[in-house]
C-alpha positions as a printed NumPy array, in Angstrom:
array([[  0.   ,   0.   ,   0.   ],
       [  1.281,   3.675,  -0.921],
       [  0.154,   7.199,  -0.064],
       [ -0.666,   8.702,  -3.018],
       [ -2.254,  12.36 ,  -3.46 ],
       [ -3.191,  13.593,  -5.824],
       [ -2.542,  11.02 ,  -8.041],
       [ -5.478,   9.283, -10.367],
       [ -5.31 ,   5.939,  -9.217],
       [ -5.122,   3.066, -12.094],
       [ -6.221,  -0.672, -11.75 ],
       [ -5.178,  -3.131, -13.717],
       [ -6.09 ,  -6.594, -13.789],
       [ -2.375,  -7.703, -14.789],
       [ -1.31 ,  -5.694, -11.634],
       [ -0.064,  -8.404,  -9.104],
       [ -2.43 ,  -8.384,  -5.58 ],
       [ -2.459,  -9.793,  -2.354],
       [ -3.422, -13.001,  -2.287],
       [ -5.759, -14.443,   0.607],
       [ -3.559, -15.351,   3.372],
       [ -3.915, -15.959,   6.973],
       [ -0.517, -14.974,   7.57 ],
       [  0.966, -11.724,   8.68 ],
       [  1.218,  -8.647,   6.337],
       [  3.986,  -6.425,   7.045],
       [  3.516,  -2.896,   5.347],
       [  5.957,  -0.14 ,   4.434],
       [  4.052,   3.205,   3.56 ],
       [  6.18 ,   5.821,   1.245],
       [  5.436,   9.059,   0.116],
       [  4.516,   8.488,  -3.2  ],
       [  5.399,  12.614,  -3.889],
       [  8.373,  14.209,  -4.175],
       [  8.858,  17.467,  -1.447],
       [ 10.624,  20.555,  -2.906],
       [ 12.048,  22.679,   0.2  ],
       [ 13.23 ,  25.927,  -0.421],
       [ 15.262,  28.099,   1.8  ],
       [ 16.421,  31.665,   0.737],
       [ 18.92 ,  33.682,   2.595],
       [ 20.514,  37.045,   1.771],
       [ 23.634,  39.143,   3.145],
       [ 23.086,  41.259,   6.461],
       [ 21.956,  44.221,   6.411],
       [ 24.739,  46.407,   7.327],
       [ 25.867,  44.675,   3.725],
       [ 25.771,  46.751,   0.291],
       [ 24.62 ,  43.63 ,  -1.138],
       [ 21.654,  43.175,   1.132],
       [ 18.277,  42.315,  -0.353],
       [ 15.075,  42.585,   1.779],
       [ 13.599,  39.318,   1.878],
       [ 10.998,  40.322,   4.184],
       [  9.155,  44.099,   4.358],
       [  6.721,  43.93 ,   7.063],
       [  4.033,  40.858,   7.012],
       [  5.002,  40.738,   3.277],
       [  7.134,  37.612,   2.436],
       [  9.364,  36.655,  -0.609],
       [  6.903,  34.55 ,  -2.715],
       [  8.873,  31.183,  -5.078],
       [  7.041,  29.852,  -7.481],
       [  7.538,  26.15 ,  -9.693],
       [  7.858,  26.849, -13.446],
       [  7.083,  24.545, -16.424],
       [  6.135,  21.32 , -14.828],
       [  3.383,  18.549, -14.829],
       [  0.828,  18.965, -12.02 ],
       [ -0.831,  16.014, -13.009],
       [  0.584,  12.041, -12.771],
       [ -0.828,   8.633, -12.572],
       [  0.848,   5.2  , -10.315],
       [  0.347,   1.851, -10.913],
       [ -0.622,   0.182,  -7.723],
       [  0.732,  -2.516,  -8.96 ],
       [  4.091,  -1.746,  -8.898],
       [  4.651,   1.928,  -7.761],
       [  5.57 ,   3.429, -11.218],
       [  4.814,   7.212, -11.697],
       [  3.936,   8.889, -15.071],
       [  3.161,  12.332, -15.796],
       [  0.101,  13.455, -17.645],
       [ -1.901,  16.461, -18.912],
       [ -0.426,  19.684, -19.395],
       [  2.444,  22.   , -18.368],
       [  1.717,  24.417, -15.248],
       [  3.273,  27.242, -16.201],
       [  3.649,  28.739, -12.709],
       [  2.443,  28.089,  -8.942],
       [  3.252,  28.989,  -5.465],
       [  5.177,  27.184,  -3.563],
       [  3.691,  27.033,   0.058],
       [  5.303,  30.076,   2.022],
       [  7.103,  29.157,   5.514],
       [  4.841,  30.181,   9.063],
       [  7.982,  31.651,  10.575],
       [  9.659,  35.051,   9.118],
       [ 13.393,  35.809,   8.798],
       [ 15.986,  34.222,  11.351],
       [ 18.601,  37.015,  11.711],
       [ 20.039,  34.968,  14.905],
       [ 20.713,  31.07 ,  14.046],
       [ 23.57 ,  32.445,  11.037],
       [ 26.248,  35.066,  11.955],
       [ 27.045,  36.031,   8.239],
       [ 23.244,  35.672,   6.561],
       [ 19.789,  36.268,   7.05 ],
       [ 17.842,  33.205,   6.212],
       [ 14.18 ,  32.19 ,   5.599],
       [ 12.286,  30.025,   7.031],
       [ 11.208,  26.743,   4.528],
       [  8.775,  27.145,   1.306],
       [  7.415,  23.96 ,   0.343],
       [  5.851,  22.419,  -2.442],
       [  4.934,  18.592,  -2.952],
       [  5.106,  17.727,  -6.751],
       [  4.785,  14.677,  -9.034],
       [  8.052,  12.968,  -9.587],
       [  9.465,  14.235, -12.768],
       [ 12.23 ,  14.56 , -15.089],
       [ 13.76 ,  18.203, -14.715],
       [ 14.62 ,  17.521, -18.764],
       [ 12.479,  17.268, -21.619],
       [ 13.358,  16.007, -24.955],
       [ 10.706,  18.065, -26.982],
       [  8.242,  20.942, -26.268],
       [  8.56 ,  24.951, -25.834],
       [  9.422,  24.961, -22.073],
       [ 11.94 ,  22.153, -21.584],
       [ 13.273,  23.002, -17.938],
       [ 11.748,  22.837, -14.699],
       [ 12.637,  25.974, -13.261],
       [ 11.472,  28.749, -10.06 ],
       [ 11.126,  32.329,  -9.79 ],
       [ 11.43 ,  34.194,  -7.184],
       [ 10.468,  37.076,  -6.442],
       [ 11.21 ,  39.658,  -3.296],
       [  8.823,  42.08 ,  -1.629],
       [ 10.681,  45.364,  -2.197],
       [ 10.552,  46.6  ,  -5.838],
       [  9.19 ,  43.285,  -7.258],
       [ 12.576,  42.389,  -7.871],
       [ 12.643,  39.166,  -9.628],
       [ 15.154,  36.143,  -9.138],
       [ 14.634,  33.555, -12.056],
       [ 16.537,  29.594, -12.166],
       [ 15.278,  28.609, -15.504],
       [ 17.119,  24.922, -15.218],
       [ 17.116,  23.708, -11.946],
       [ 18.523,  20.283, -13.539],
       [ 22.023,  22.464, -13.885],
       [ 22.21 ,  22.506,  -9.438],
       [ 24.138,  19.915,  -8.677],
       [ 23.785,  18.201,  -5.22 ],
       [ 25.959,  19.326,  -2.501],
       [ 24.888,  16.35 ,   0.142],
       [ 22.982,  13.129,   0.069],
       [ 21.532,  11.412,   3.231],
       [ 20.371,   8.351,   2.094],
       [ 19.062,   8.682,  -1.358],
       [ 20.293,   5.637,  -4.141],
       [ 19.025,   7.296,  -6.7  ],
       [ 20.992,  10.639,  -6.674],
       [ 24.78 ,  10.659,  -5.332],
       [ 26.48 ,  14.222,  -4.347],
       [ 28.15 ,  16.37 ,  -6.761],
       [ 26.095,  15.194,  -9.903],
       [ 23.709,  17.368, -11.329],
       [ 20.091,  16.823,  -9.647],
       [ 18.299,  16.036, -13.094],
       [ 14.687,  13.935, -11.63 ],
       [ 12.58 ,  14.487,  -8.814],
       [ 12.163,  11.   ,  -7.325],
       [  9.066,   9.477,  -5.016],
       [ 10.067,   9.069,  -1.605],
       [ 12.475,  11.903,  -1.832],
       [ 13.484,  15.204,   0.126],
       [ 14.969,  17.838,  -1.83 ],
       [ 16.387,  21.211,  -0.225],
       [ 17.579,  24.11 ,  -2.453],
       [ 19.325,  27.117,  -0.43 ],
       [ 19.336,  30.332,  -2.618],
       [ 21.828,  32.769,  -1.413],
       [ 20.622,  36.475,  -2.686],
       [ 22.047,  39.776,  -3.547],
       [ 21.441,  43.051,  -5.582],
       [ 23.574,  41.387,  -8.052],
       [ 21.908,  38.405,  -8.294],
       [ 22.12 ,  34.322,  -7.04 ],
       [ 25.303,  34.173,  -5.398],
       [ 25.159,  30.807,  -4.44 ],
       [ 22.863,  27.831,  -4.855],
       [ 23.033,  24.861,  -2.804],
       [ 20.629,  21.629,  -2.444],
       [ 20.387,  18.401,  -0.251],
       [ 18.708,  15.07 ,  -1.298],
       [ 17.345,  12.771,   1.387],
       [ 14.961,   9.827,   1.604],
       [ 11.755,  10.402,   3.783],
       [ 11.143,   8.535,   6.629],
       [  9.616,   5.082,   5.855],
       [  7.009,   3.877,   8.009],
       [  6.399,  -0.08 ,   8.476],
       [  3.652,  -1.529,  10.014],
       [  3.983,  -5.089,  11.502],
       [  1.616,  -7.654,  12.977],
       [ -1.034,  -7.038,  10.821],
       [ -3.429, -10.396,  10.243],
       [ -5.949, -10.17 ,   6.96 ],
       [ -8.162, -12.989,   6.554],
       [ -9.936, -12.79 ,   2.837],
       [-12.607, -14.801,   2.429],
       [-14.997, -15.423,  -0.994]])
């Protein structure tokens, strides 16, 4: 069994089932998403090169670029496709907390945007918008930040992922996974990009009898 939201759910009679049993069932649950953190964080103040990442109750807002909102799984077997459309743009979820000016003696830093999207190549072979890309955009002067290929960031740390090693370019977002990108900001533009890749927690179930019966 999988969590799986907002997926359509497909079922197919050459999809292999559970079989009626008497026996015990163990079950491992996985996120059948991929999570997209980000975490932006800009010079201090005192700093020419200081951008204002937070004016009031007004918050930076990061938006996704040019990626399928839409996929189907096979219960079967767990695999993912995409489907439907390119979204051209949405919001990432902003973070409850406001700028941490304490935790980091050389930046301020936000607190986490998140968005959970289908598992997807950051690549396409064919179409108008081939990258997967955000935009970001502060809250003084509508100044705009834009990573049109987010498959160029390469990871900078892996903690436990086998499907992405550090220091190779992060090119698919994969079920299961974590994926942090830190965007350091200035008047100039992205100084620095960093980004993380972990597996989420798995969560197993034991000593679970199901008796099927005709």
């Amino acid at each position: 069994r999988s969590t799986l939201f907002p997926y359509t759910t497909l079922f197919r009679s050459r999809d292999p089932a559970i079989g009626a049993t008497n026996s015990t069932i163990n079950l491992t649950e996985l996120h059948m998403m991929s999570n997209i953190n980000v975490v932006l964080r800009t010079t201090k103040s005192t700093s020419p090169d200081h951008v204002e990442l937070e004016v009031g109750s007004n918050q930076c807002e990061v938006s996704l670029t040019y990626f399928y909102a839409n996929g189907q799984v096979k219960m079967g077997n767990g695999l993912v496709s995409t489907s439907g459309d390119l979204e051209s743009s949405k919001a990432f979820t902003k973070p409850y907390t406001g700028i941490d000016v304490t935790s980091d003696t050389k930046y301020n830093t936000t607190g986490i945007f998140t968005f959970a999207v289908v598992p997807q190549a950051l690549v396409r072979e064919t179409g108008p918008n081939l990258y997967v890309g955000i935009t970001i955009k502060t809250p003084d002067n509508n100044q705009y930040y834009v990573v049109e290929k987010l498959s160029e960031i390469v990871a900078s740390k892996n903690d436990g992922s086998q499907n992405q090693t550090a220091s190779e370019k992060i090119a698919f977002w994969y079920p299961n996974h974590n994926y942090t990108y830190t965007f350091t900001l200035t008047k100039t533009g992205i100084k620095n990009v960093t980004c993380t890749v972990e597996d989420w927690v798995k969560v197993t179930a034991n000593n679970q009898d199901i008796t099927l019966e005709d």
